[in-house]
Tab-separated table of N, CA, C and O in Angstrom:
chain	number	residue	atom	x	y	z
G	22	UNK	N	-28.617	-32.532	51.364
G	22	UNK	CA	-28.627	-32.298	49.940
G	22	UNK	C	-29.045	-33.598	49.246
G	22	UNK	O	-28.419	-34.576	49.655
G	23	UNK	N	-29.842	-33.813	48.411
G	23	UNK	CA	-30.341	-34.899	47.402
G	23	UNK	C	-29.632	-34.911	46.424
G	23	UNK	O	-28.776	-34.044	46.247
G	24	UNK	N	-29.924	-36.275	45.266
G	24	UNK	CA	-29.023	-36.664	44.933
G	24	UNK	C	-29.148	-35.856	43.373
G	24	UNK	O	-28.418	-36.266	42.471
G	25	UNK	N	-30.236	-34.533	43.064
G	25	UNK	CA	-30.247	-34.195	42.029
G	25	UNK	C	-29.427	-33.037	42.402
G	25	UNK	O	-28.335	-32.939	41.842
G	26	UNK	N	-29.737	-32.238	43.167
G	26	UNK	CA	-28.892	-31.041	44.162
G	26	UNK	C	-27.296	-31.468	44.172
G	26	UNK	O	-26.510	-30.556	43.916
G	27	UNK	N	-26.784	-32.697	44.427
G	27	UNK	CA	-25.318	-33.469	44.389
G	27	UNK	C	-24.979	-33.375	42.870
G	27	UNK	O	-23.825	-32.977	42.711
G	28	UNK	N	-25.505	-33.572	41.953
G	28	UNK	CA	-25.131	-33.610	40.651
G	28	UNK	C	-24.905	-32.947	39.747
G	28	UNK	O	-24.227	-33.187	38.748
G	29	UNK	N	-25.918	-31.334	40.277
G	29	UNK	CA	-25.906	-30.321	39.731
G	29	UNK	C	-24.579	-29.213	40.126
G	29	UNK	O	-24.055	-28.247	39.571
G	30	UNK	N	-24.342	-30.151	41.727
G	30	UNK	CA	-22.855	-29.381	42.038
G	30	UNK	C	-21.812	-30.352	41.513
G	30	UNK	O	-20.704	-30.342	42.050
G	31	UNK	N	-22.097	-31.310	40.371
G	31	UNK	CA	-20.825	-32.221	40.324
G	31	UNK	C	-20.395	-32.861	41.263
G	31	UNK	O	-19.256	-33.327	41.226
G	32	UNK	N	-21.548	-33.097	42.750
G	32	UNK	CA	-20.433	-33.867	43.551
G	32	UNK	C	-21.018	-35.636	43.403
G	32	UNK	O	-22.104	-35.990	42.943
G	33	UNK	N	-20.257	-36.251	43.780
G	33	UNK	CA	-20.495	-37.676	42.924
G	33	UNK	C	-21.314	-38.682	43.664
G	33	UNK	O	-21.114	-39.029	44.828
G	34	UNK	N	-22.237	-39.105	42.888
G	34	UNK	CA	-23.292	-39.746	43.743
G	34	UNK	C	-23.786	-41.217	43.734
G	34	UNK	O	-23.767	-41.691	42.599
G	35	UNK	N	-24.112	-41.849	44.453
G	35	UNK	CA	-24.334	-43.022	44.387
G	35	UNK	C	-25.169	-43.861	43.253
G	35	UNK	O	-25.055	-45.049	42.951
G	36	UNK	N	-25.699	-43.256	42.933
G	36	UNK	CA	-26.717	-43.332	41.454
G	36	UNK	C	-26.779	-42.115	40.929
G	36	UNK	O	-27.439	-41.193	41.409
G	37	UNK	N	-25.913	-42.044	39.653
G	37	UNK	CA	-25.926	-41.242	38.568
G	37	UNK	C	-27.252	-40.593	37.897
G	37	UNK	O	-28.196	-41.364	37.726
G	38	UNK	N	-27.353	-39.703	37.637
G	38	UNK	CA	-28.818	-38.979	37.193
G	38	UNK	C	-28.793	-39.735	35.927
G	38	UNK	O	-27.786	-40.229	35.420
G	39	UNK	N	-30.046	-39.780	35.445
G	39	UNK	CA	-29.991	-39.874	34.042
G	39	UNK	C	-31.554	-39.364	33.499
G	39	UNK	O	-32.501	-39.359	34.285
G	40	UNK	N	-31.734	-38.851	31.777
G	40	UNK	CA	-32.730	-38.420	31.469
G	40	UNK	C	-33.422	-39.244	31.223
G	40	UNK	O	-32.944	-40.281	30.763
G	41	UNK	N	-35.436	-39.071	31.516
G	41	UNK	CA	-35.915	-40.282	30.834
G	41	UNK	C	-37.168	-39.169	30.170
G	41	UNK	O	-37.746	-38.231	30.720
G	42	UNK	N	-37.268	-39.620	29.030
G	42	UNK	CA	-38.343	-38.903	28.137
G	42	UNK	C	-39.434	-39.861	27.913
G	42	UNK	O	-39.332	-40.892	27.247
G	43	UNK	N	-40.289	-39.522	28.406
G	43	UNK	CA	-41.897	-40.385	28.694
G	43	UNK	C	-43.250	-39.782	27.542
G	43	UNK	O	-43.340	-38.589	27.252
G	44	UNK	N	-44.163	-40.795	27.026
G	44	UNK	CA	-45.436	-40.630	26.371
G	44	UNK	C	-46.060	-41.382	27.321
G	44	UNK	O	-46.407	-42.513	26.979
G	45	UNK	N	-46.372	-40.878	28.877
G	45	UNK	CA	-47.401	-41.225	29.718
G	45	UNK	C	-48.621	-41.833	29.139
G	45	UNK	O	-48.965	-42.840	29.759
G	46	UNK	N	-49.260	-41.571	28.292
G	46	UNK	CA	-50.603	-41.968	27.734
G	46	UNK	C	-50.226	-43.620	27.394
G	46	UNK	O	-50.844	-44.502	27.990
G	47	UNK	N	-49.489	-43.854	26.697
G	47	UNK	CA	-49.779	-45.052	26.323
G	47	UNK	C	-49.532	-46.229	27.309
G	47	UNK	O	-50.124	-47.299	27.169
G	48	UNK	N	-48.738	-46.025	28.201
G	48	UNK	CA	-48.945	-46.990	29.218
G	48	UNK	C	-49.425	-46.706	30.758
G	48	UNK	O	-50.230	-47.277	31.493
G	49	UNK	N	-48.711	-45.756	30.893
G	49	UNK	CA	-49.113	-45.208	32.599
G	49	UNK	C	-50.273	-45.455	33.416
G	49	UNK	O	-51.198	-44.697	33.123
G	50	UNK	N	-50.537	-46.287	34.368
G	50	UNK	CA	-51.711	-46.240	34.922
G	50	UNK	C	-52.784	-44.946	35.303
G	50	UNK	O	-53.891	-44.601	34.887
G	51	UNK	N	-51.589	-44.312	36.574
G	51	UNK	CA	-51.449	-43.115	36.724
G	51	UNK	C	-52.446	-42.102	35.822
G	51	UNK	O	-53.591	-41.872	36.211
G	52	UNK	N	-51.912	-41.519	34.584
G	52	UNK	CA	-51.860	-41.045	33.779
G	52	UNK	C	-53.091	-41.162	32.875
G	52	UNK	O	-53.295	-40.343	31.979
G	53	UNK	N	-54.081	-42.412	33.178
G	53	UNK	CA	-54.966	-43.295	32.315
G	53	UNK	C	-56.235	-43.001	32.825
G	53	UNK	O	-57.298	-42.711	32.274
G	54	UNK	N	-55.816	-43.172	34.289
G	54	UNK	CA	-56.957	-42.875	35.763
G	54	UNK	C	-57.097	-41.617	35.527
G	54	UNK	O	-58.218	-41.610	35.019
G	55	UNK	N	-56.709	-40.438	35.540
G	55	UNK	CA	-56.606	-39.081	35.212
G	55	UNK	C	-57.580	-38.905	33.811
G	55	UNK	O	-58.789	-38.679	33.840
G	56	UNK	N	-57.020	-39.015	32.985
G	56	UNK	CA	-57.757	-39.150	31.330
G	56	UNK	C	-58.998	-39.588	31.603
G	56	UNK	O	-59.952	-39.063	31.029
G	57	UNK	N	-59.192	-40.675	32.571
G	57	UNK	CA	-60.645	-40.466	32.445
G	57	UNK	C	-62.012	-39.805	32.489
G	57	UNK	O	-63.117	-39.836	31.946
G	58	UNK	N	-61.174	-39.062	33.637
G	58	UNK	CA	-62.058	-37.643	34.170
G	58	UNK	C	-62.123	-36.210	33.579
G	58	UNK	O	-62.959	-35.319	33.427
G	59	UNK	N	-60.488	-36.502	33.259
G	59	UNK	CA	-60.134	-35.126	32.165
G	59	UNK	C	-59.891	-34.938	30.959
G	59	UNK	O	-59.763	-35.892	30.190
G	60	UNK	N	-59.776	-33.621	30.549
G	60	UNK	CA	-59.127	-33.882	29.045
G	60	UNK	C	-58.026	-33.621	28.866
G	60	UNK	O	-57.614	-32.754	29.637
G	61	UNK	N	-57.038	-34.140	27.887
G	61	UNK	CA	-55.753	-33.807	27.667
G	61	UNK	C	-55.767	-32.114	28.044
G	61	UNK	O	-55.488	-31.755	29.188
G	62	UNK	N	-56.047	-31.318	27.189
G	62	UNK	CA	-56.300	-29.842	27.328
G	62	UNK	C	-56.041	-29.251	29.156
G	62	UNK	O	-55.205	-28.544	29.720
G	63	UNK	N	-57.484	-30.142	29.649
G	63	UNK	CA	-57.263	-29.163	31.488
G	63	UNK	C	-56.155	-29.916	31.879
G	63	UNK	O	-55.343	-29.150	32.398
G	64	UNK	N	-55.580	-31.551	31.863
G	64	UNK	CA	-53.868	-31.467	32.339
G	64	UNK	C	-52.906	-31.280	32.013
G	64	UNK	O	-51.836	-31.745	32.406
G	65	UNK	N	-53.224	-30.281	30.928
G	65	UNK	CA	-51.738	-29.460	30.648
G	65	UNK	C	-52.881	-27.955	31.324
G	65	UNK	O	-52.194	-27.446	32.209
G	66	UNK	N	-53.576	-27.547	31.272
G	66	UNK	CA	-53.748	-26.091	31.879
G	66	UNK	C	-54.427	-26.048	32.802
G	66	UNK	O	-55.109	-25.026	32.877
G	67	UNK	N	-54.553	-26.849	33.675
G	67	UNK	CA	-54.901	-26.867	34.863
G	67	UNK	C	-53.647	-26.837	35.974
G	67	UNK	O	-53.061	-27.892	35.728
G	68	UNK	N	-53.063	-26.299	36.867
G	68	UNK	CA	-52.085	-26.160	37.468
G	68	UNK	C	-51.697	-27.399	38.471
G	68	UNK	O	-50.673	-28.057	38.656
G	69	UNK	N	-53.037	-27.392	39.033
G	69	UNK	CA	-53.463	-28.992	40.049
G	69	UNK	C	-52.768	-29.921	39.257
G	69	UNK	O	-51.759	-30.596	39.462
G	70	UNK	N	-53.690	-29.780	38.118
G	70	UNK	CA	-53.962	-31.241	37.335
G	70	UNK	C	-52.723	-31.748	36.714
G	70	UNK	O	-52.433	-32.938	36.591
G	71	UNK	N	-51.844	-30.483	36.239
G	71	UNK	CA	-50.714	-30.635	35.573
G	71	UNK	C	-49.903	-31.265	36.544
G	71	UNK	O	-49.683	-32.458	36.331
G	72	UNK	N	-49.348	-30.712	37.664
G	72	UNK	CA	-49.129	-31.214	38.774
G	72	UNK	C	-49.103	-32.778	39.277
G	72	UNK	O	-48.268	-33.578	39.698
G	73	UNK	N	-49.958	-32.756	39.100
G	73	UNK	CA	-50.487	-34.424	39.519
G	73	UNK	C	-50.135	-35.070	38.770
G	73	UNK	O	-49.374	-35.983	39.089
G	74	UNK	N	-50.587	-34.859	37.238
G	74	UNK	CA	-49.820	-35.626	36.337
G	74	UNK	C	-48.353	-36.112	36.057
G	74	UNK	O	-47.880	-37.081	35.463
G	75	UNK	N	-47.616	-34.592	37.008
G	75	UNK	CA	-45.958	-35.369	36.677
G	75	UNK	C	-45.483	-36.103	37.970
G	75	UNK	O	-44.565	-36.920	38.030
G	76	UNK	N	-46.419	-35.585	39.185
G	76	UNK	CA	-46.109	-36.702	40.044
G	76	UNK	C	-46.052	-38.103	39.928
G	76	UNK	O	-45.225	-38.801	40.513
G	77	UNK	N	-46.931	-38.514	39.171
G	77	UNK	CA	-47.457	-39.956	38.618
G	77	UNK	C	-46.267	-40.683	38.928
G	77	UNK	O	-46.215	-41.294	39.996
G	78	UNK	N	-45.162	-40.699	38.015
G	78	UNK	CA	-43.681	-41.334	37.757
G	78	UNK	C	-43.082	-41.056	38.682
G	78	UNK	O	-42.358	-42.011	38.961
G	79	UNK	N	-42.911	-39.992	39.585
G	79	UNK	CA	-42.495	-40.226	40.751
G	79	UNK	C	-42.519	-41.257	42.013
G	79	UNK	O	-41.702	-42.098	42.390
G	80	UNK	N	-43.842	-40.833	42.532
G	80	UNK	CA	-44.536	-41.874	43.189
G	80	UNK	C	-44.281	-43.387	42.879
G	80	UNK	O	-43.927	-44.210	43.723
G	81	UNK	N	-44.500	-43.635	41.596
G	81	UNK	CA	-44.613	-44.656	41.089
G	81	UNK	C	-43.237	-45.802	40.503
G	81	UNK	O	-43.340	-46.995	40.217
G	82	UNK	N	-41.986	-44.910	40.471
G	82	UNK	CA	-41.586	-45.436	40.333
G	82	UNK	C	-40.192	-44.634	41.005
G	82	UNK	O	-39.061	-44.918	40.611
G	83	UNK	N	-40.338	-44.040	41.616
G	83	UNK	CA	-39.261	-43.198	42.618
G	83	UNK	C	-38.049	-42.649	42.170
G	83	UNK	O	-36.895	-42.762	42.582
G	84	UNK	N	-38.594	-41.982	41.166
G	84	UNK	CA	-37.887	-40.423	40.615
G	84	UNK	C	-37.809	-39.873	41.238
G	84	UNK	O	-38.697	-39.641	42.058
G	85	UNK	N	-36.380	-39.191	41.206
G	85	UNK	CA	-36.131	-38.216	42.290
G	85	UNK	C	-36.888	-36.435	41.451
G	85	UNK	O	-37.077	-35.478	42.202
G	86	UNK	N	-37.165	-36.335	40.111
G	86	UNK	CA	-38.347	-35.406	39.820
G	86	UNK	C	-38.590	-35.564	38.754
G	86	UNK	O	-38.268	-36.506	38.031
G	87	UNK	N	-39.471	-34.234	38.414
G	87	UNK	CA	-40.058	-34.573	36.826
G	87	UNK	C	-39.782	-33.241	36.430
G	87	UNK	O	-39.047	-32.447	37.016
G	88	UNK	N	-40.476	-33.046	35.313
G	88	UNK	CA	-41.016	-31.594	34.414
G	88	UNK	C	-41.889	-31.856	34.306
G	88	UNK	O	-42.242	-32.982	33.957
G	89	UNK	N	-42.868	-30.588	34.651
G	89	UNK	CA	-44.549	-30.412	34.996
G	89	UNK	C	-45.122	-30.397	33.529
G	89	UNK	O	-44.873	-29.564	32.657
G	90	UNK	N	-45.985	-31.555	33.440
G	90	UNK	CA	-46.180	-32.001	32.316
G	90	UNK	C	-47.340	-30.996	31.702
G	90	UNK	O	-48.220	-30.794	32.540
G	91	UNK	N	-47.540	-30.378	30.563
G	91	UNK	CA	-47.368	-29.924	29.550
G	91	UNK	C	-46.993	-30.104	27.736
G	91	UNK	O	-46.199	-31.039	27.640
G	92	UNK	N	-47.205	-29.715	26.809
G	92	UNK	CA	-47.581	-29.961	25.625
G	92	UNK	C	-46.853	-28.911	25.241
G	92	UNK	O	-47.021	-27.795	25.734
G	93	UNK	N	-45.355	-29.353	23.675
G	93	UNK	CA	-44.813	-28.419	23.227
G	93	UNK	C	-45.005	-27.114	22.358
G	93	UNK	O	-44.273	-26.226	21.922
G	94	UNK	N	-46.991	-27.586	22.300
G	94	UNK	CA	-47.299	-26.646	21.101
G	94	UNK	C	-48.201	-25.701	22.267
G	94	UNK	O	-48.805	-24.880	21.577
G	95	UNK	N	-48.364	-25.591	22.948
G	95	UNK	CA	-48.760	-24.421	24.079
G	95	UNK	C	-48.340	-23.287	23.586
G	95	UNK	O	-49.227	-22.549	23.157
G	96	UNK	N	-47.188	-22.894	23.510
G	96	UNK	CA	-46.472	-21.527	22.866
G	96	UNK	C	-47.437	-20.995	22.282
G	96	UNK	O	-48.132	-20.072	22.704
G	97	UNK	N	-47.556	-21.788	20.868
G	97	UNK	CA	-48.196	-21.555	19.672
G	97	UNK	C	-49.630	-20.901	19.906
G	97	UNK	O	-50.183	-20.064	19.193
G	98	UNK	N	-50.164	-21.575	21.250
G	98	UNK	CA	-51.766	-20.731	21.160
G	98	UNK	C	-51.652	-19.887	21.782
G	98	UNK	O	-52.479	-19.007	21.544
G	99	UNK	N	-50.300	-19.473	23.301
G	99	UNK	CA	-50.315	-18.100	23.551
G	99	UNK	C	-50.147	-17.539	22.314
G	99	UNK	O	-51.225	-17.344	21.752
G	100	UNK	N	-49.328	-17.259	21.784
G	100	UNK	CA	-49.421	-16.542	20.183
G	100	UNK	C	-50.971	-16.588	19.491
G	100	UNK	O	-50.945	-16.476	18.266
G	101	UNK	N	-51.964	-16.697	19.938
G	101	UNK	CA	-52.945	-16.648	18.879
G	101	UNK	C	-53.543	-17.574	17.984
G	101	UNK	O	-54.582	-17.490	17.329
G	102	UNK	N	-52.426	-18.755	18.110
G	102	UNK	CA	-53.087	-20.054	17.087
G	102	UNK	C	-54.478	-20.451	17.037
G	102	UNK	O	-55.296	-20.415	16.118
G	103	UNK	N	-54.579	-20.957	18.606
G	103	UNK	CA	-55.939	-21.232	18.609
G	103	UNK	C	-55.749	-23.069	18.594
G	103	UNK	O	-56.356	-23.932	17.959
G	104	UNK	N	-54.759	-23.143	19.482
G	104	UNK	CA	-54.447	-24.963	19.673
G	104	UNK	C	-56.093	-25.932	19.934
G	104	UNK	O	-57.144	-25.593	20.479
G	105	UNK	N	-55.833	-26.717	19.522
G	105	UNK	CA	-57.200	-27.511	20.063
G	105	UNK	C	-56.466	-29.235	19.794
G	105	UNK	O	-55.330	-29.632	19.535
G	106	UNK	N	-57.332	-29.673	19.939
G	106	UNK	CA	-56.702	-30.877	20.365
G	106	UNK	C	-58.168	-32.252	20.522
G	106	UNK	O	-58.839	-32.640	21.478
G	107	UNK	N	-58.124	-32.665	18.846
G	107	UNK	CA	-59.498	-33.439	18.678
G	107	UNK	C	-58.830	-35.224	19.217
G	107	UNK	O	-57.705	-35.723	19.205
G	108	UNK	N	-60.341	-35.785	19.684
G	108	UNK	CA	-59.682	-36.746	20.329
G	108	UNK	C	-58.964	-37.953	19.622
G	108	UNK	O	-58.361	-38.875	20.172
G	109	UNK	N	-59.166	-37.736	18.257
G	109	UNK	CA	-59.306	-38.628	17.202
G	109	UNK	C	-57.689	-38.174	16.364
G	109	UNK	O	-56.665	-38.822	16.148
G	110	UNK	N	-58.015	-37.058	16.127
G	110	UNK	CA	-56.642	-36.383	15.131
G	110	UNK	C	-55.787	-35.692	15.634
G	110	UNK	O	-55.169	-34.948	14.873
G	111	UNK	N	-55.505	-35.691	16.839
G	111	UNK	CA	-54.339	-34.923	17.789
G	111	UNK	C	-54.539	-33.271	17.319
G	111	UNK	O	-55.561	-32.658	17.008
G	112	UNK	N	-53.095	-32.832	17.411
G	112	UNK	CA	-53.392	-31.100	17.348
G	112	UNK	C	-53.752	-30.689	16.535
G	112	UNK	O	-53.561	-31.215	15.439
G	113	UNK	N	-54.573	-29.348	16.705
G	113	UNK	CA	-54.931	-28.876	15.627
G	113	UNK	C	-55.034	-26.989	15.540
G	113	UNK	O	-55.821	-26.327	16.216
G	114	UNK	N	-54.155	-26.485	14.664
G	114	UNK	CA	-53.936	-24.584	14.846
G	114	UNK	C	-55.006	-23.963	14.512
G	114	UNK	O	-54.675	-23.126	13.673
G	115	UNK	N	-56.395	-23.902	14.760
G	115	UNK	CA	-57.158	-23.218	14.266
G	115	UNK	C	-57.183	-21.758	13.664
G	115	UNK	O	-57.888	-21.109	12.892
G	116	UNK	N	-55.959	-21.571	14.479
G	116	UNK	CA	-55.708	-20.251	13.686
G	116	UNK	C	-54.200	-20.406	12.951
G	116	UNK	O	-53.449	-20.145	13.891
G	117	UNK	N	-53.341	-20.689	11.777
G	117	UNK	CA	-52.374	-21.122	11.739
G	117	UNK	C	-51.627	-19.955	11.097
G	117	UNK	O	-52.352	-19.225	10.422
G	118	UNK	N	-50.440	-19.645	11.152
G	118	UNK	CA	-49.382	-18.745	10.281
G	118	UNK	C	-49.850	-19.071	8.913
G	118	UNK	O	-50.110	-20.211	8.526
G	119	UNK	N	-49.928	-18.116	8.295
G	119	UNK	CA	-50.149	-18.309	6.568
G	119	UNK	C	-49.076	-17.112	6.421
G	119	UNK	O	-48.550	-16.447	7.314
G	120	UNK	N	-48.910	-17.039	5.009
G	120	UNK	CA	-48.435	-15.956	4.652
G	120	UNK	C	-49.248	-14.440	4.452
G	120	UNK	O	-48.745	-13.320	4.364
G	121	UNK	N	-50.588	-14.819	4.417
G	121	UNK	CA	-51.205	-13.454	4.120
G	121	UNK	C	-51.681	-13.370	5.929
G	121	UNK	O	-51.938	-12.188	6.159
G	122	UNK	N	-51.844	-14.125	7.061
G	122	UNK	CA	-51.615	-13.946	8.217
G	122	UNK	C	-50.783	-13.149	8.607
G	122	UNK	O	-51.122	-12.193	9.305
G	123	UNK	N	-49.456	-13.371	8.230
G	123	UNK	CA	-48.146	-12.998	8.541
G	123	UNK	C	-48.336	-10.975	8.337
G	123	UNK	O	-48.104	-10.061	9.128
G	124	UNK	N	-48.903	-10.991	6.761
G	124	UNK	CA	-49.227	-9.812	6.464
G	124	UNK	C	-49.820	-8.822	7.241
G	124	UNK	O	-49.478	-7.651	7.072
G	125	UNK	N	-50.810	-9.176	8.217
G	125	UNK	CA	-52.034	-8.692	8.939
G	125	UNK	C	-51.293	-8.594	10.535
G	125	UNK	O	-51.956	-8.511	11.569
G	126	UNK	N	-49.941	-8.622	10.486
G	126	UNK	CA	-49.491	-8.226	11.979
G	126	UNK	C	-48.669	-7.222	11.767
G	126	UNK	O	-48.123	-6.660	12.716
């Protein structure tokens, strides 16, 4: 049993879990090497790519895991938004909730 598997049963472990909340882009090597080839967009919807991306911090700095990295406004374009993501002005809803939107469902 590992030591995230030990913690989740409460049994007590030699190094305590703890959360770490990461903006990979601005420093990550990892993460930088990737961006070059791709776009933000295919490593969050690419399955590989996503993949790879949360390995990064693992590998690298020997996390015992991650969450498969991904973007919180994803939801929003299954729903229809129409997410995009300019390289200059971050997200953007091309299709956004309005109120006369709202009307038309």
């Amino acid at each position: 049993m590992n030591r995230f598997q030990k913690a989740l049963k409460r049994i007590p472990t030699e190094t305590p879990p703890i959360w770490m909340m990461r903006q990979a882009g601005r420093y990550h090597r990892h993460y930088q090497s990737l961006r070059k080839n791709h776009s933000f967009l295919d490593l969050c919807r690419n399955p590989n790519l996503a993949a790879e991306t949360a390995l990064g911090p693992i590998e690298d700095f020997d996390f015992d895991l991650a969450i498969l990295f991904s973007d919180i406004l994803f939801p929003l374009d299954a729903l229809g938004m129409r997410l995009s993501f300019a390289e200059t002005g971050g997200p953007q809803l091309l299709n956004p909730l309005t109120p006369e939107s709202l009307l038309k469902l």
